[in-house]
């Protein structure tokens, strides 16, 4: 009987097991186990023979049984929320990709809203699935409060959610990014810079306001009241409509690129040319930023790096068996395009 026919026979009777792979490959089931666990003691030709047998039999390891034996699920939990915002969604994608490359599955729990109870429920659902650690991409104060309640023996990482005792964090340096944007506009000769911020309950918002305000104070420029948006283009549009009628407004720093997009539309409707009359800077460097009219000057943050770093930080905790207290901040970069000028 050929190997192919033998494999077909085994599949007809039911799912192949490790002993079937061992029999077809002509090795012991212990050798198959070593191949599955990538043990270095297996010779390369033996490993290839086992892998070919697994492919011929369409063998799939039993993850549940493996978890019982090893006490490891090789599954990570990811808490996020229902959003179309580029930052969180891009970071989630980067985490999933990094986890796959590291040999982990990802179980996602989406919080229906961003109140503390919803985030805590999402975390609890993941804990019930025996995940080995949890990453949270829910950058609001409510998420911070929920993270602070997670038992210290559970590996944990928060992304972009400010500071919490005992919770390791990964984030961009929002203060430095906002300072870059504001200083760029001041250096172009603008007397001051107006700011359209994100929602105040987001730590990222407050950090960007701090960077903007600190820079204005350092140069002795007057501070106009902050206009709060909700990250949407619509909110940026509404805020910029209030600013467009004031001829003294010559520079606007928006808390994200979506709000900057709305601001560009409002200024255009008001007959204020960008950048001849008003300069506009955003934050995030969304893929569309370079193709707006005019192309948008913005603060770039590396979402892929945030995702990879959070995954690496979580895996380090899993391997060490202890939660780290590390807070990683990534430097942003100012990308100057045609929406700013003297």
Coordinates of C-alpha atoms in Angstrom, one line a residue:
X1 CA 0.0 0.0 0.0
X2 CA 1.4 3.4 -0.9
X3 CA 1.8 6.2 1.6
X4 CA -0.9 8.2 -0.2
X5 CA -3.4 5.4 -0.1
X6 CA -2.5 4.7 3.5
X7 CA -3.1 8.4 4.3
X8 CA -6.4 8.3 2.5
X9 CA -7.4 5.2 4.5
X10 CA -6.6 6.9 7.8
X11 CA -8.6 10.0 6.9
X12 CA -11.6 7.9 5.9
X13 CA -11.7 6.3 9.4
X14 CA -11.3 9.7 11.2
X15 CA -8.9 12.4 12.2
X16 CA -5.3 11.2 12.1
X17 CA -3.4 11.2 15.4
X18 CA 0.3 11.5 16.2
X19 CA 0.8 7.7 16.1
X20 CA -0.5 7.7 12.5
X21 CA 2.1 10.3 11.6
X22 CA 4.8 8.3 13.3
X23 CA 3.8 5.1 11.5
X24 CA 3.8 6.8 8.1
X25 CA 7.1 8.6 8.7
X26 CA 8.8 5.5 10.2
X27 CA 9.7 7.1 13.5
X28 CA 8.5 7.0 17.1
X29 CA 5.7 9.2 18.3
X30 CA 8.3 10.8 20.6
X31 CA 10.1 12.0 17.5
X32 CA 6.9 13.4 16.1
X33 CA 6.4 15.3 19.3
X34 CA 9.9 16.7 19.2
X35 CA 9.3 17.9 15.6
X36 CA 6.0 19.6 16.7
X37 CA 7.8 21.3 19.5
X38 CA 10.7 22.3 17.3
X39 CA 13.3 20.4 19.4
X40 CA 16.8 21.0 18.1
X41 CA 17.9 17.3 18.6
X42 CA 15.9 16.1 15.5
X43 CA 17.9 15.6 12.4
X44 CA 16.9 17.7 9.4
X45 CA 16.1 14.7 7.2
X46 CA 13.9 13.2 9.9
X47 CA 12.2 16.5 10.5
X48 CA 11.4 16.7 6.8
X49 CA 10.0 13.2 6.7
X50 CA 7.7 13.9 9.6
X51 CA 6.5 17.1 8.1
X52 CA 5.7 15.4 4.8
X53 CA 3.8 12.7 6.7
X54 CA 1.8 15.4 8.5
X55 CA 1.0 17.1 5.3
X56 CA 0.0 13.9 3.6
X57 CA -2.3 12.9 6.4
X58 CA -3.6 16.5 6.9
X59 CA -2.6 16.2 10.5
X60 CA -3.5 19.0 12.8
X61 CA -2.2 19.1 16.4
X62 CA -4.9 19.1 19.1
X63 CA -4.3 22.5 20.7
X64 CA -6.6 21.7 23.7
X65 CA -4.8 18.5 24.5
X66 CA -1.5 20.2 24.1
X67 CA -2.6 22.9 26.5
X68 CA -3.6 20.3 29.1
X69 CA -0.2 18.6 28.9
X70 CA 2.0 21.8 28.8
X71 CA -0.2 24.1 30.8
X72 CA 0.1 26.6 28.0
X73 CA -2.6 27.7 25.6
X74 CA -0.3 29.6 23.2
X75 CA -3.2 32.1 23.0
X76 CA -3.0 35.8 23.8
X77 CA -5.9 38.0 24.7
X78 CA -6.5 41.3 23.0
X79 CA -9.0 43.9 24.3
X80 CA -10.1 46.5 21.8
X81 CA -13.2 48.5 21.0
X82 CA -15.4 49.0 18.0
X83 CA -13.6 51.8 16.1
X84 CA -12.7 53.0 12.7
X85 CA -9.9 55.2 14.0
X86 CA -6.7 54.6 12.2
X87 CA -4.4 54.4 15.3
X88 CA -6.2 51.7 17.3
X89 CA -7.1 49.6 14.2
X90 CA -3.6 49.8 12.8
X91 CA -2.1 48.8 16.2
X92 CA -4.5 45.8 16.5
X93 CA -3.4 44.6 13.0
X94 CA 0.3 44.9 14.0
X95 CA -0.3 42.9 17.2
X96 CA -2.0 40.1 15.4
X97 CA 0.7 39.9 12.8
X98 CA 3.5 39.9 15.4
X99 CA 1.7 37.3 17.5
X100 CA 1.3 35.0 14.4
X101 CA 5.0 35.4 13.7
X102 CA 5.8 34.5 17.3
X103 CA 3.6 31.3 17.2
X104 CA 0.7 32.6 19.2
X105 CA -3.0 32.7 18.5
X106 CA -4.9 35.8 19.3
X107 CA -8.4 35.9 20.9
X108 CA -10.0 39.3 20.6
X109 CA -12.6 40.6 23.0
X110 CA -14.3 43.8 21.9
X111 CA -15.6 46.1 24.5
X112 CA -19.1 47.4 23.6
X113 CA -18.3 50.7 25.1
X114 CA -15.3 52.2 26.8
X115 CA -16.7 52.4 30.3
X116 CA -14.8 50.6 33.1
X117 CA -17.3 47.8 33.4
X118 CA -17.3 47.0 29.7
X119 CA -13.5 46.8 29.6
X120 CA -13.4 44.8 32.7
X121 CA -15.9 42.3 31.3
X122 CA -13.8 42.0 28.1
X123 CA -10.8 41.2 30.2
X124 CA -12.7 38.6 32.2
X125 CA -14.0 36.9 29.1
X126 CA -10.4 36.5 27.9
X127 CA -9.3 35.1 31.3
X128 CA -12.0 32.5 31.1
X129 CA -10.4 31.3 27.8
X130 CA -7.1 30.7 29.7
X131 CA -5.1 33.2 27.6
X132 CA -1.5 33.5 28.6
X133 CA -1.5 37.3 28.7
X134 CA -3.6 40.3 27.7
X135 CA -2.9 43.4 25.6
X136 CA -5.4 46.2 25.8
X137 CA -5.9 48.7 23.0
X138 CA -8.6 50.9 24.6
X139 CA -6.9 54.3 25.2
X140 CA -9.2 55.9 27.7
X141 CA -9.3 56.6 31.4
X142 CA -11.9 53.9 31.9
X143 CA -9.6 51.3 30.4
X144 CA -6.8 52.4 32.7
X145 CA -9.1 51.8 35.7
X146 CA -10.0 48.4 34.5
X147 CA -6.3 47.4 33.9
X148 CA -5.4 48.5 37.4
X149 CA -7.8 45.8 38.8
X150 CA -6.2 42.9 36.8
X151 CA -4.4 40.5 39.3
X152 CA -0.6 41.1 39.3
X153 CA 0.2 37.5 38.3
X154 CA -1.4 37.9 34.8
X155 CA 1.0 39.2 32.1
X156 CA -0.5 42.5 30.9
X157 CA 0.3 45.4 28.5
X158 CA -1.6 48.6 27.9
X159 CA -1.2 50.6 24.7
X160 CA -1.6 54.4 24.8
X161 CA -3.6 54.5 28.0
X162 CA -1.5 56.8 30.2
X163 CA 0.0 55.7 33.5
X164 CA -1.2 53.1 36.0
X165 CA 0.6 51.6 39.0
X166 CA 1.8 48.1 38.1
X167 CA 0.7 48.2 34.5
X168 CA 3.4 48.1 31.8
X169 CA 2.6 50.5 28.9
X170 CA 3.6 51.0 25.3
X171 CA 2.9 54.4 23.7
X172 CA 4.1 57.1 21.4
X173 CA 5.6 60.2 23.1
X174 CA 2.5 62.4 22.5
X175 CA 4.0 65.4 24.4
X176 CA 7.1 65.4 22.2
X177 CA 5.0 65.0 19.0
X178 CA 2.7 67.9 19.9
X179 CA 5.7 70.0 20.8
X180 CA 7.2 69.3 17.4
X181 CA 4.0 70.3 15.6
X182 CA 3.7 73.5 17.6
X183 CA 7.3 74.5 17.3
X184 CA 7.2 73.9 13.6
X185 CA 4.4 76.5 13.3
X186 CA 6.0 79.0 15.6
X187 CA 9.3 78.7 13.7
X188 CA 7.4 79.6 10.5
X189 CA 6.6 83.0 12.1
X190 CA 3.0 82.4 13.4
X191 CA 2.3 84.6 16.4
X192 CA 0.5 81.7 18.1
X193 CA -1.0 78.3 17.4
X194 CA -4.7 77.3 18.0
X195 CA -5.4 73.7 19.0
X196 CA -8.3 71.4 18.2
X197 CA -8.0 68.5 20.6
X198 CA -9.4 65.0 20.9
X199 CA -11.8 64.0 23.7
X200 CA -10.5 65.1 27.2
X201 CA -11.1 61.6 28.7
X202 CA -8.3 60.2 26.4
X203 CA -4.8 60.4 28.0
X204 CA -3.4 60.9 24.5
X205 CA -5.5 64.1 24.2
X206 CA -4.2 65.5 27.5
X207 CA -0.6 64.7 26.6
X208 CA -0.9 66.4 23.2
X209 CA -2.5 69.5 24.9
X210 CA 0.4 69.5 27.3
X211 CA 3.0 69.5 24.5
X212 CA 1.2 72.3 22.7
X213 CA 0.7 74.4 25.7
X214 CA 4.3 73.9 27.1
X215 CA 5.8 75.0 23.7
X216 CA 3.7 78.1 23.5
X217 CA 4.7 79.1 27.0
X218 CA 8.4 78.5 26.3
X219 CA 8.3 81.0 23.4
X220 CA 6.0 83.4 25.2
X221 CA 3.1 83.0 22.7
X222 CA -0.5 83.6 23.8
X223 CA -2.7 80.6 24.5
X224 CA -6.1 80.5 22.9
X225 CA -8.8 78.3 24.5
X226 CA -8.6 74.6 23.4
X227 CA -11.5 73.5 21.1
X228 CA -12.4 69.9 21.8
X229 CA -13.4 67.4 19.1
X230 CA -14.1 63.7 19.1
X231 CA -11.4 62.6 16.6
X232 CA -13.9 62.7 13.7
X233 CA -13.6 64.9 10.6
X234 CA -16.9 66.4 11.4
X235 CA -15.7 67.7 14.8
X236 CA -12.6 69.1 13.2
X237 CA -14.8 70.8 10.6
X238 CA -17.1 72.3 13.2
X239 CA -14.2 73.6 15.4
X240 CA -12.4 75.1 12.4
X241 CA -15.5 76.9 11.3
X242 CA -15.4 78.8 14.6
X243 CA -11.7 79.7 13.9
X244 CA -12.0 80.5 10.2
X245 CA -13.8 83.8 10.6
X246 CA -11.0 85.2 12.8
X247 CA -8.3 86.8 10.6
X248 CA -5.8 86.5 13.5
X249 CA -6.0 82.7 13.3
X250 CA -3.0 81.7 11.1
X251 CA -2.0 78.3 12.5
X252 CA -4.0 75.3 13.7
X253 CA -2.7 72.1 15.3
X254 CA -5.2 69.3 15.2
X255 CA -5.1 66.4 17.6
X256 CA -5.4 63.9 14.7
X257 CA -5.4 63.8 10.9
X258 CA -9.2 63.1 10.7
X259 CA -9.9 66.4 12.5
X260 CA -7.3 68.1 10.3
X261 CA -9.2 66.9 7.2
X262 CA -12.4 68.5 8.5
X263 CA -10.5 71.7 9.3
X264 CA -9.1 71.9 5.8
X265 CA -12.7 71.7 4.4
X266 CA -13.9 74.4 6.8
X267 CA -11.1 76.7 5.9
X268 CA -11.7 76.2 2.2
X269 CA -15.4 77.0 2.5
X270 CA -14.5 80.2 4.4
X271 CA -12.1 81.3 1.6
X272 CA -9.0 80.9 3.8
X273 CA -6.2 79.6 1.7
X274 CA -4.0 76.8 3.2
X275 CA -1.1 77.4 3.7
X276 CA -1.0 81.0 2.4
X277 CA -3.4 82.4 5.1
X278 CA -3.6 79.5 7.6
X279 CA -1.3 76.6 8.3
X280 CA -2.6 73.2 9.5
X281 CA -0.8 70.3 11.2
X282 CA -2.3 66.9 12.1
X283 CA -1.2 63.9 14.1
X284 CA -0.9 60.2 13.1
X285 CA 0.1 60.4 9.4
X286 CA -2.8 58.3 8.1
X287 CA -2.3 56.8 4.6
X288 CA -4.4 59.5 3.0
X289 CA -2.5 62.4 4.6
X290 CA -0.1 62.8 1.7
X291 CA -3.0 62.9 -0.8
X292 CA -5.1 65.6 0.8
X293 CA -5.3 69.0 -0.9
X294 CA -2.9 70.4 0.1
X295 CA -0.9 67.4 1.4
X296 CA -1.0 67.4 5.2
X297 CA 1.9 68.2 7.5
X298 CA 1.5 65.8 10.4
X299 CA 3.2 64.0 13.3
X300 CA 3.9 60.4 12.3
X301 CA 3.7 57.6 14.8
X302 CA 4.8 54.0 14.0
X303 CA 1.8 51.9 14.7
X304 CA 3.5 48.7 13.6
X305 CA 6.4 49.4 16.1
X306 CA 3.8 49.9 18.9
X307 CA 2.2 46.6 18.0
X308 CA 5.4 44.6 17.9
X309 CA 6.8 46.1 21.1
X310 CA 3.6 45.4 23.0
X311 CA 3.7 41.8 21.9
X312 CA 7.4 41.4 22.7
X313 CA 6.8 43.0 26.2
X314 CA 3.9 40.6 26.9
X315 CA 5.9 37.5 25.8
X316 CA 8.8 38.5 28.0
X317 CA 6.5 38.6 30.9
X318 CA 5.0 35.2 30.0
X319 CA 8.5 33.6 29.7
X320 CA 9.8 35.3 32.9
X321 CA 6.7 34.5 34.9
X322 CA 6.7 38.0 36.4
X323 CA 5.0 41.3 35.3
X324 CA 7.4 44.0 34.2
X325 CA 7.0 47.6 35.3
X326 CA 8.4 48.9 32.0
X327 CA 6.9 51.9 30.1
X328 CA 8.1 52.1 26.5
X329 CA 7.7 55.4 24.7
X330 CA 8.4 55.7 21.0
X331 CA 9.6 59.0 19.5
X332 CA 7.3 60.4 16.8
X333 CA 8.5 62.2 13.7
X334 CA 7.3 65.4 12.1
X335 CA 6.5 64.9 8.4
X336 CA 6.4 68.4 6.7
X337 CA 4.2 68.7 3.6
X338 CA 2.4 71.5 1.9
X339 CA -0.3 72.4 4.5
X340 CA 2.1 74.6 6.4
X341 CA 4.0 77.8 5.4
X342 CA 5.1 81.2 6.5

